[in-house]
């Protein structure tokens, strides 16, 4: 299982527009082979010492394998999403995570 945290930094004032495009592709992504979870989220405003990012969307994803994630990244609906949000997105960073069990050697 591959867990992905995608952090999308958007241009000021563009968060709703980018979120709308993510929600359009979400049903297609959830129907992709190997997709276990695909959830775009935004920061919660709370009375805690936690930063609030107005121009950030975080997508939490789970994929059955790295091959499934690679296929997702090349999917036609993801290419269309990237074209739709092109100048609205400032930066994207990905974290790929897996469960580390005792005796598991990475690499």
mmCIF file of N, CA and C in Angstrom:
data_model
loop_
_atom_site.group_PDB
_atom_site.id
_atom_site.type_symbol
_atom_site.label_atom_id
_atom_site.label_comp_id
_atom_site.label_asym_id
_atom_site.label_seq_id
_atom_site.Cartn_x
_atom_site.Cartn_y
_atom_site.Cartn_z
ATOM 1 N N UNK A 1 0.858 -1.185 0.000
ATOM 2 C CA UNK A 1 0.000 0.000 0.000
ATOM 3 C C UNK A 1 0.895 1.236 0.000
ATOM 4 N N UNK A 2 0.624 2.137 -0.923
ATOM 5 C CA UNK A 2 1.337 3.410 -1.008
ATOM 6 C C UNK A 2 0.385 4.502 -0.523
ATOM 7 N N UNK A 3 0.848 5.294 0.416
ATOM 8 C CA UNK A 3 0.088 6.438 0.919
ATOM 9 C C UNK A 3 0.735 7.693 0.337
ATOM 10 N N UNK A 4 -0.097 8.608 -0.113
ATOM 11 C CA UNK A 4 0.399 9.832 -0.721
ATOM 12 C C UNK A 4 -0.207 11.028 0.002
ATOM 13 N N UNK A 5 0.658 11.990 0.306
ATOM 14 C CA UNK A 5 0.195 13.292 0.773
ATOM 15 C C UNK A 5 0.646 14.291 -0.290
ATOM 16 N N UNK A 6 -0.316 14.792 -1.038
ATOM 17 C CA UNK A 6 -0.042 15.782 -2.070
ATOM 18 C C UNK A 6 -0.408 17.149 -1.524
ATOM 19 N N UNK A 7 0.553 18.043 -1.485
ATOM 20 C CA UNK A 7 0.317 19.399 -0.998
ATOM 21 C C UNK A 7 0.344 20.334 -2.199
ATOM 22 N N UNK A 8 -0.785 20.989 -2.436
ATOM 23 C CA UNK A 8 -0.947 21.872 -3.582
ATOM 24 C C UNK A 8 -1.025 23.304 -3.076
ATOM 25 N N UNK A 9 -0.023 24.083 -3.406
ATOM 26 C CA UNK A 9 -0.037 25.502 -3.050
ATOM 27 C C UNK A 9 -0.597 26.255 -4.248
ATOM 28 N N UNK A 10 -1.686 26.987 -4.016
ATOM 29 C CA UNK A 10 -2.359 27.691 -5.104
ATOM 30 C C UNK A 10 -2.050 29.177 -5.055
ATOM 31 N N UNK A 11 -2.263 29.839 -6.175
ATOM 32 C CA UNK A 11 -2.110 31.289 -6.224
ATOM 33 C C UNK A 11 -3.166 31.919 -5.310
ATOM 34 N N UNK A 12 -2.874 33.068 -4.719
ATOM 35 C CA UNK A 12 -3.845 33.724 -3.837
ATOM 36 C C UNK A 12 -5.216 33.855 -4.498
ATOM 37 N N UNK A 13 -6.241 33.471 -3.743
ATOM 38 C CA UNK A 13 -7.615 33.591 -4.214
ATOM 39 C C UNK A 13 -8.069 32.482 -5.154
ATOM 40 N N UNK A 14 -7.235 31.461 -5.393
ATOM 41 C CA UNK A 14 -7.576 30.420 -6.358
ATOM 42 C C UNK A 14 -7.929 29.068 -5.728
ATOM 43 N N UNK A 15 -7.964 29.014 -4.395
ATOM 44 C CA UNK A 15 -8.197 27.725 -3.737
ATOM 45 C C UNK A 15 -9.537 27.104 -4.133
ATOM 46 N N UNK A 16 -10.595 27.875 -4.143
ATOM 47 C CA UNK A 16 -11.915 27.337 -4.480
ATOM 48 C C UNK A 16 -11.962 26.828 -5.919
ATOM 49 N N UNK A 17 -11.327 27.534 -6.836
ATOM 50 C CA UNK A 17 -11.326 27.123 -8.241
ATOM 51 C C UNK A 17 -10.572 25.801 -8.415
ATOM 52 N N UNK A 18 -9.431 25.667 -7.749
ATOM 53 C CA UNK A 18 -8.655 24.429 -7.847
ATOM 54 C C UNK A 18 -9.403 23.286 -7.157
ATOM 55 N N UNK A 19 -9.992 23.566 -6.008
ATOM 56 C CA UNK A 19 -10.756 22.530 -5.304
ATOM 57 C C UNK A 19 -11.914 22.039 -6.168
ATOM 58 N N UNK A 20 -12.570 22.937 -6.873
ATOM 59 C CA UNK A 20 -13.669 22.562 -7.758
ATOM 60 C C UNK A 20 -13.191 21.577 -8.833
ATOM 61 N N UNK A 21 -12.027 21.823 -9.396
ATOM 62 C CA UNK A 21 -11.471 20.927 -10.412
ATOM 63 C C UNK A 21 -11.098 19.576 -9.809
ATOM 64 N N UNK A 22 -10.564 19.578 -8.585
ATOM 65 C CA UNK A 22 -10.235 18.315 -7.913
ATOM 66 C C UNK A 22 -11.488 17.495 -7.647
ATOM 67 N N UNK A 23 -12.548 18.163 -7.231
ATOM 68 C CA UNK A 23 -13.793 17.450 -6.955
ATOM 69 C C UNK A 23 -14.430 16.894 -8.232
ATOM 70 N N UNK A 24 -14.168 17.549 -9.379
ATOM 71 C CA UNK A 24 -14.660 17.033 -10.664
ATOM 72 C C UNK A 24 -13.992 15.709 -11.015
ATOM 73 N N UNK A 25 -12.679 15.602 -10.752
ATOM 74 C CA UNK A 25 -11.959 14.374 -11.128
ATOM 75 C C UNK A 25 -12.022 13.298 -10.042
ATOM 76 N N UNK A 26 -12.409 13.675 -8.836
ATOM 77 C CA UNK A 26 -12.412 12.715 -7.725
ATOM 78 C C UNK A 26 -13.176 11.420 -8.051
ATOM 79 N N UNK A 27 -14.396 11.454 -8.605
ATOM 80 C CA UNK A 27 -15.087 10.194 -8.903
ATOM 81 C C UNK A 27 -14.326 9.320 -9.905
ATOM 82 N N UNK A 28 -13.686 9.944 -10.880
ATOM 83 C CA UNK A 28 -12.914 9.185 -11.865
ATOM 84 C C UNK A 28 -11.689 8.548 -11.218
ATOM 85 N N UNK A 29 -11.041 9.305 -10.337
ATOM 86 C CA UNK A 29 -9.862 8.775 -9.649
ATOM 87 C C UNK A 29 -10.257 7.604 -8.760
ATOM 88 N N UNK A 30 -11.337 7.748 -8.022
ATOM 89 C CA UNK A 30 -11.782 6.670 -7.130
ATOM 90 C C UNK A 30 -12.142 5.402 -7.901
ATOM 91 N N UNK A 31 -12.467 5.527 -9.183
ATOM 92 C CA UNK A 31 -12.775 4.365 -10.017
ATOM 93 C C UNK A 31 -11.547 3.769 -10.705
ATOM 94 N N UNK A 32 -10.399 4.395 -10.538
ATOM 95 C CA UNK A 32 -9.181 3.860 -11.148
ATOM 96 C C UNK A 32 -8.777 2.561 -10.445
ATOM 97 N N UNK A 33 -8.225 1.614 -11.202
ATOM 98 C CA UNK A 33 -7.722 0.389 -10.564
ATOM 99 C C UNK A 33 -6.667 0.718 -9.511
ATOM 100 N N UNK A 34 -6.797 0.120 -8.340
ATOM 101 C CA UNK A 34 -5.808 0.304 -7.280
ATOM 102 C C UNK A 34 -6.009 1.512 -6.389
ATOM 103 N N UNK A 35 -7.001 2.355 -6.690
ATOM 104 C CA UNK A 35 -7.244 3.522 -5.839
ATOM 105 C C UNK A 35 -8.086 3.107 -4.641
ATOM 106 N N UNK A 36 -7.550 3.334 -3.452
ATOM 107 C CA UNK A 36 -8.261 3.016 -2.219
ATOM 108 C C UNK A 36 -8.824 4.270 -1.551
ATOM 109 N N UNK A 37 -8.188 5.422 -1.806
ATOM 110 C CA UNK A 37 -8.640 6.677 -1.200
ATOM 111 C C UNK A 37 -8.092 7.841 -2.021
ATOM 112 N N UNK A 38 -8.926 8.879 -2.170
ATOM 113 C CA UNK A 38 -8.517 10.113 -2.843
ATOM 114 C C UNK A 38 -9.390 11.219 -2.274
ATOM 115 N N UNK A 39 -8.848 11.989 -1.347
ATOM 116 C CA UNK A 39 -9.656 12.982 -0.636
ATOM 117 C C UNK A 39 -8.944 14.337 -0.575
ATOM 118 N N UNK A 40 -9.430 15.331 -1.347
ATOM 119 C CA UNK A 40 -8.888 16.684 -1.238
ATOM 120 C C UNK A 40 -9.438 17.366 0.022
ATOM 121 N N UNK A 41 -8.543 18.024 0.767
ATOM 122 C CA UNK A 41 -8.902 18.653 2.036
ATOM 123 C C UNK A 41 -8.258 20.028 2.158
ATOM 124 N N UNK A 42 -8.830 20.851 3.027
ATOM 125 C CA UNK A 42 -8.246 22.158 3.341
ATOM 126 C C UNK A 42 -8.022 22.269 4.848
ATOM 127 N N UNK A 43 -7.150 23.184 5.227
ATOM 128 C CA UNK A 43 -6.835 23.384 6.633
ATOM 129 C C UNK A 43 -8.064 23.836 7.422
ATOM 130 N N UNK A 44 -8.135 23.366 8.657
ATOM 131 C CA UNK A 44 -9.195 23.755 9.575
ATOM 132 C C UNK A 44 -8.709 24.946 10.399
ATOM 133 N N UNK A 45 -9.565 25.945 10.534
ATOM 134 C CA UNK A 45 -9.235 27.063 11.416
ATOM 135 C C UNK A 45 -9.583 26.645 12.837
ATOM 136 N N UNK A 46 -8.564 26.571 13.684
ATOM 137 C CA UNK A 46 -8.771 26.121 15.059
ATOM 138 C C UNK A 46 -8.051 27.044 16.034
ATOM 139 N N UNK A 47 -8.502 26.990 17.273
ATOM 140 C CA UNK A 47 -7.892 27.779 18.333
ATOM 141 C C UNK A 47 -6.779 26.958 18.996
ATOM 142 N N UNK A 48 -5.796 26.596 18.178
ATOM 143 C CA UNK A 48 -4.625 25.847 18.620
ATOM 144 C C UNK A 48 -3.401 26.452 17.934
ATOM 145 N N UNK A 49 -2.226 26.203 18.468
ATOM 146 C CA UNK A 49 -1.025 26.744 17.820
ATOM 147 C C UNK A 49 -0.639 25.933 16.574
ATOM 148 N N UNK A 50 -1.551 25.925 15.599
ATOM 149 C CA UNK A 50 -1.356 25.201 14.351
ATOM 150 C C UNK A 50 -1.514 26.214 13.222
ATOM 151 N N UNK A 51 -0.576 26.246 12.294
ATOM 152 C CA UNK A 51 -0.705 27.222 11.201
ATOM 153 C C UNK A 51 -1.903 26.905 10.307
ATOM 154 N N UNK A 52 -2.508 27.945 9.804
ATOM 155 C CA UNK A 52 -3.624 27.802 8.864
ATOM 156 C C UNK A 52 -3.159 28.327 7.512
ATOM 157 N N UNK A 53 -3.294 27.509 6.484
ATOM 158 C CA UNK A 53 -2.822 27.877 5.151
ATOM 159 C C UNK A 53 -4.024 28.115 4.236
ATOM 160 N N UNK A 54 -4.281 29.378 3.941
ATOM 161 C CA UNK A 54 -5.421 29.749 3.092
ATOM 162 C C UNK A 54 -5.247 29.328 1.644
ATOM 163 N N UNK A 55 -4.012 29.180 1.205
ATOM 164 C CA UNK A 55 -3.741 28.907 -0.205
ATOM 165 C C UNK A 55 -3.184 27.501 -0.426
ATOM 166 N N UNK A 56 -3.637 26.561 0.394
ATOM 167 C CA UNK A 56 -3.139 25.190 0.288
ATOM 168 C C UNK A 56 -4.285 24.194 0.286
ATOM 169 N N UNK A 57 -4.150 23.193 -0.571
ATOM 170 C CA UNK A 57 -5.049 22.038 -0.588
ATOM 171 C C UNK A 57 -4.164 20.817 -0.372
ATOM 172 N N UNK A 58 -4.603 19.933 0.500
ATOM 173 C CA UNK A 58 -3.880 18.692 0.732
ATOM 174 C C UNK A 58 -4.755 17.542 0.250
ATOM 175 N N UNK A 59 -4.173 16.674 -0.563
ATOM 176 C CA UNK A 59 -4.907 15.505 -1.045
ATOM 177 C C UNK A 59 -4.297 14.275 -0.385
ATOM 178 N N UNK A 60 -5.134 13.530 0.322
ATOM 179 C CA UNK A 60 -4.722 12.286 0.960
ATOM 180 C C UNK A 60 -5.132 11.150 0.024
ATOM 181 N N UNK A 61 -4.149 10.340 -0.361
ATOM 182 C CA UNK A 61 -4.398 9.258 -1.310
ATOM 183 C C UNK A 61 -3.858 7.939 -0.770
ATOM 184 N N UNK A 62 -4.472 6.857 -1.186
ATOM 185 C CA UNK A 62 -3.958 5.516 -0.917
ATOM 186 C C UNK A 62 -4.072 4.716 -2.203
ATOM 187 N N UNK A 63 -2.984 4.032 -2.554
ATOM 188 C CA UNK A 63 -2.917 3.239 -3.775
ATOM 189 C C UNK A 63 -2.427 1.845 -3.437
ATOM 190 N N UNK A 64 -2.951 0.854 -4.133
ATOM 191 C CA UNK A 64 -2.581 -0.531 -3.881
ATOM 192 C C UNK A 64 -1.108 -0.792 -4.181
ATOM 193 N N UNK A 65 -0.541 -0.032 -5.126
ATOM 194 C CA UNK A 65 0.865 -0.231 -5.479
ATOM 195 C C UNK A 65 1.409 1.024 -6.147
ATOM 196 N N UNK A 66 2.720 1.064 -6.266
ATOM 197 C CA UNK A 66 3.367 2.168 -6.963
ATOM 198 C C UNK A 66 2.970 2.182 -8.437
ATOM 199 N N UNK A 67 2.800 1.011 -9.030
ATOM 200 C CA UNK A 67 2.370 0.930 -10.429
ATOM 201 C C UNK A 67 1.000 1.584 -10.629
ATOM 202 N N UNK A 68 0.089 1.389 -9.684
ATOM 203 C CA UNK A 68 -1.232 2.021 -9.770
ATOM 204 C C UNK A 68 -1.104 3.545 -9.662
ATOM 205 N N UNK A 69 -0.248 4.017 -8.769
ATOM 206 C CA UNK A 69 -0.042 5.461 -8.630
ATOM 207 C C UNK A 69 0.534 6.042 -9.922
ATOM 208 N N UNK A 70 1.499 5.362 -10.512
ATOM 209 C CA UNK A 70 2.084 5.845 -11.769
ATOM 210 C C UNK A 70 1.033 5.902 -12.879
ATOM 211 N N UNK A 71 0.177 4.905 -12.948
ATOM 212 C CA UNK A 71 -0.895 4.917 -13.949
ATOM 213 C C UNK A 71 -1.839 6.089 -13.703
ATOM 214 N N UNK A 72 -2.148 6.362 -12.444
ATOM 215 C CA UNK A 72 -3.006 7.495 -12.086
ATOM 216 C C UNK A 72 -2.409 8.810 -12.579
ATOM 217 N N UNK A 73 -1.118 8.960 -12.369
ATOM 218 C CA UNK A 73 -0.464 10.216 -12.740
ATOM 219 C C UNK A 73 -0.487 10.452 -14.257
ATOM 220 N N UNK A 74 -0.628 9.378 -15.037
ATOM 221 C CA UNK A 74 -0.665 9.493 -16.489
ATOM 222 C C UNK A 74 -2.089 9.433 -17.056
ATOM 223 N N UNK A 75 -3.084 9.318 -16.182
ATOM 224 C CA UNK A 75 -4.471 9.174 -16.632
ATOM 225 C C UNK A 75 -4.941 10.422 -17.388
ATOM 226 N N UNK A 76 -5.749 10.246 -18.424
ATOM 227 C CA UNK A 76 -6.240 11.385 -19.214
ATOM 228 C C UNK A 76 -6.967 12.436 -18.370
ATOM 229 N N UNK A 77 -7.768 12.009 -17.383
ATOM 230 C CA UNK A 77 -8.494 12.998 -16.570
ATOM 231 C C UNK A 77 -7.543 13.799 -15.680
ATOM 232 N N UNK A 78 -6.391 13.228 -15.328
ATOM 233 C CA UNK A 78 -5.425 13.996 -14.545
ATOM 234 C C UNK A 78 -4.692 14.996 -15.434
ATOM 235 N N UNK A 79 -4.436 14.618 -16.666
ATOM 236 C CA UNK A 79 -3.845 15.574 -17.612
ATOM 237 C C UNK A 79 -4.802 16.736 -17.841
ATOM 238 N N UNK A 80 -6.097 16.443 -17.977
ATOM 239 C CA UNK A 80 -7.098 17.499 -18.168
ATOM 240 C C UNK A 80 -7.177 18.396 -16.934
ATOM 241 N N UNK A 81 -7.099 17.778 -15.735
ATOM 242 C CA UNK A 81 -7.102 18.561 -14.490
ATOM 243 C C UNK A 81 -5.920 19.528 -14.478
ATOM 244 N N UNK A 82 -4.727 19.025 -14.806
ATOM 245 C CA UNK A 82 -3.524 19.875 -14.790
ATOM 246 C C UNK A 82 -3.655 21.040 -15.761
ATOM 247 N N UNK A 83 -4.247 20.795 -16.919
ATOM 248 C CA UNK A 83 -4.460 21.875 -17.884
ATOM 249 C C UNK A 83 -5.459 22.891 -17.341
ATOM 250 N N UNK A 84 -6.503 22.421 -16.674
ATOM 251 C CA UNK A 84 -7.548 23.318 -16.150
ATOM 252 C C UNK A 84 -7.038 24.215 -15.033
ATOM 253 N N UNK A 85 -6.091 23.722 -14.232
ATOM 254 C CA UNK A 85 -5.625 24.499 -13.082
ATOM 255 C C UNK A 85 -4.259 25.141 -13.305
ATOM 256 N N UNK A 86 -3.671 24.901 -14.466
ATOM 257 C CA UNK A 86 -2.314 25.336 -14.788
ATOM 258 C C UNK A 86 -1.789 26.569 -14.088
ATOM 259 N N UNK A 87 -2.301 27.740 -14.410
ATOM 260 C CA UNK A 87 -1.765 28.979 -13.847
ATOM 261 C C UNK A 87 -2.315 29.292 -12.453
ATOM 262 N N UNK A 88 -3.246 28.491 -11.975
ATOM 263 C CA UNK A 88 -3.815 28.703 -10.636
ATOM 264 C C UNK A 88 -2.972 28.036 -9.539
ATOM 265 N N UNK A 89 -2.119 27.093 -9.940
ATOM 266 C CA UNK A 89 -1.300 26.348 -8.988
ATOM 267 C C UNK A 89 0.109 26.922 -8.977
ATOM 268 N N UNK A 90 0.583 27.206 -7.780
ATOM 269 C CA UNK A 90 1.925 27.759 -7.603
ATOM 270 C C UNK A 90 2.967 26.648 -7.469
ATOM 271 N N UNK A 91 2.647 25.590 -6.692
ATOM 272 C CA UNK A 91 3.609 24.513 -6.452
ATOM 273 C C UNK A 91 2.866 23.268 -5.983
ATOM 274 N N UNK A 92 3.439 22.103 -6.271
ATOM 275 C CA UNK A 92 2.904 20.827 -5.796
ATOM 276 C C UNK A 92 4.059 20.022 -5.226
ATOM 277 N N UNK A 93 3.849 19.457 -4.042
ATOM 278 C CA UNK A 93 4.851 18.545 -3.478
ATOM 279 C C UNK A 93 4.155 17.245 -3.093
ATOM 280 N N UNK A 94 4.871 16.149 -3.251
ATOM 281 C CA UNK A 94 4.336 14.833 -2.933
ATOM 282 C C UNK A 94 5.194 14.156 -1.883
ATOM 283 N N UNK A 95 4.529 13.488 -0.958
ATOM 284 C CA UNK A 95 5.190 12.586 -0.023
ATOM 285 C C UNK A 95 4.621 11.214 -0.293
ATOM 286 N N UNK A 96 5.477 10.227 -0.542
ATOM 287 C CA UNK A 96 5.052 8.851 -0.740
ATOM 288 C C UNK A 96 5.468 8.069 0.487
ATOM 289 N N UNK A 97 4.506 7.417 1.112
ATOM 290 C CA UNK A 97 4.745 6.737 2.379
ATOM 291 C C UNK A 97 4.286 5.293 2.304
ATOM 292 N N UNK A 98 4.917 4.460 3.113
ATOM 293 C CA UNK A 98 4.486 3.077 3.262
ATOM 294 C C UNK A 98 4.645 2.686 4.718
ATOM 295 N N UNK A 99 3.943 1.661 5.097
ATOM 296 C CA UNK A 99 4.041 1.149 6.455
ATOM 297 C C UNK A 99 5.404 0.491 6.624
ATOM 298 N N UNK A 100 6.080 0.822 7.703
ATOM 299 C CA UNK A 100 7.379 0.237 7.992
ATOM 300 C C UNK A 100 7.181 -0.809 9.089
ATOM 301 N N UNK A 101 7.253 -2.072 8.713
ATOM 302 C CA UNK A 101 7.041 -3.140 9.671
ATOM 303 C C UNK A 101 8.389 -3.676 10.142
ATOM 304 N N UNK A 102 8.451 -4.263 11.347
ATOM 305 C CA UNK A 102 9.718 -4.815 11.836
ATOM 306 C C UNK A 102 10.294 -5.811 10.825
ATOM 307 N N UNK A 103 11.573 -5.682 10.562
ATOM 308 C CA UNK A 103 12.224 -6.561 9.617
ATOM 309 C C UNK A 103 12.133 -6.101 8.176
ATOM 310 N N UNK A 104 11.351 -5.052 7.931
ATOM 311 C CA UNK A 104 11.200 -4.524 6.569
ATOM 312 C C UNK A 104 12.422 -3.668 6.238
ATOM 313 N N UNK A 105 13.053 -3.958 5.138
ATOM 314 C CA UNK A 105 14.204 -3.171 4.708
ATOM 315 C C UNK A 105 13.807 -2.324 3.532
ATOM 316 N N UNK A 106 14.001 -1.024 3.653
ATOM 317 C CA UNK A 106 13.687 -0.122 2.568
ATOM 318 C C UNK A 106 14.837 -0.111 1.574
ATOM 319 N N UNK A 107 14.493 0.243 0.336
ATOM 320 C CA UNK A 107 15.548 0.386 -0.659
ATOM 321 C C UNK A 107 15.404 -0.566 -1.691
#
